[in-house]
Structure formats: structure tokens, C-alpha cells
mmCIF file of C-alpha atoms in Angstrom:
data_model
loop_
_atom_site.group_PDB
_atom_site.id
_atom_site.type_symbol
_atom_site.label_atom_id
_atom_site.label_comp_id
_atom_site.label_asym_id
_atom_site.label_seq_id
_atom_site.Cartn_x
_atom_site.Cartn_y
_atom_site.Cartn_z
ATOM 1 C CA MET O 1 27.950 152.257 41.106
ATOM 2 C CA ALA O 2 24.290 152.272 40.018
ATOM 3 C CA THR O 3 23.520 149.596 42.604
ATOM 4 C CA ARG O 4 24.863 151.828 45.387
ATOM 5 C CA GLY O 5 22.601 154.669 44.214
ATOM 6 C CA GLN O 6 19.605 152.328 44.088
ATOM 7 C CA ASP O 7 20.409 151.123 47.610
ATOM 8 C CA ILE O 8 20.434 154.693 48.886
ATOM 9 C CA VAL O 9 17.129 155.483 47.162
ATOM 10 C CA SER O 10 15.544 152.326 48.614
ATOM 11 C CA LEU O 11 16.799 153.185 52.089
ATOM 12 C CA ILE O 12 15.414 156.729 51.912
ATOM 13 C CA LYS O 13 12.039 155.508 50.602
ATOM 14 C CA ARG O 14 11.779 152.968 53.420
ATOM 15 C CA GLN O 15 12.629 155.585 56.043
ATOM 16 C CA ILE O 16 9.987 157.949 54.645
ATOM 17 C CA GLU O 17 7.346 155.189 54.662
ATOM 18 C CA GLU O 18 8.170 154.246 58.266
ATOM 19 C CA PHE O 19 8.310 157.840 59.533
ATOM 20 C CA ALA O 20 5.857 158.550 62.340
ATOM 21 C CA GLY O 21 6.108 162.183 63.365
ATOM 22 C CA ASP O 22 4.354 163.538 66.431
ATOM 23 C CA LEU O 23 2.461 166.784 65.950
ATOM 24 C CA THR O 24 1.927 169.324 68.689
ATOM 25 C CA LEU O 25 -0.217 172.416 68.213
ATOM 26 C CA VAL O 26 0.996 175.525 69.999
ATOM 27 C CA ASP O 27 -0.473 179.036 69.964
ATOM 28 C CA VAL O 28 2.354 181.496 69.415
ATOM 29 C CA GLY O 29 1.961 185.250 69.375
ATOM 30 C CA THR O 30 3.806 188.482 69.982
ATOM 31 C CA VAL O 31 3.134 191.124 72.614
ATOM 32 C CA VAL O 32 3.400 194.353 70.636
ATOM 33 C CA GLN O 33 2.670 196.939 73.322
ATOM 34 C CA VAL O 34 1.735 197.033 77.008
ATOM 35 C CA GLY O 35 0.430 200.034 78.902
ATOM 36 C CA ASP O 36 -2.197 200.937 81.543
ATOM 37 C CA GLY O 37 -3.107 197.261 82.016
ATOM 38 C CA VAL O 38 -3.858 196.769 78.312
ATOM 39 C CA ALA O 39 -1.742 194.579 76.050
ATOM 40 C CA SER O 40 -1.702 194.691 72.259
ATOM 41 C CA ILE O 41 -1.021 191.194 70.901
ATOM 42 C CA GLN O 42 -0.535 189.820 67.379
ATOM 43 C CA GLY O 43 -0.693 186.245 66.131
ATOM 44 C CA LEU O 44 -3.183 184.654 68.544
ATOM 45 C CA GLN O 45 -6.553 183.788 66.996
ATOM 46 C CA GLY O 46 -8.528 183.234 70.228
ATOM 47 C CA VAL O 47 -7.079 185.982 72.405
ATOM 48 C CA ARG O 48 -9.519 188.155 74.404
#
């Protein structure tokens, strides 16, 4: 039974070591209010 547990641990460790995740950066924000051609936005650092 201990061998089975060790096999599972080894498998998980190997999968973690071989993991190659792709990162994608996305600006996400929320439009809070719109009126008279002006929008109030939250959550976007570079918004103008």
C-alpha cells in the first residue's frame, strides 16, 4: 500500500516539474457609469 502512495507522489512531482503553463496578460475593468459621452471605469491602470 505504501508503494502505491509513493508512486502517486512521484507521478505528481514529475507532472509539476514538467508543467509549462502559458501566461497571457489581459487588462480587465468594469464600466461603472456612462453618461453625456463620459464613462466612469474601474480596474484599468492605463485608461485615459
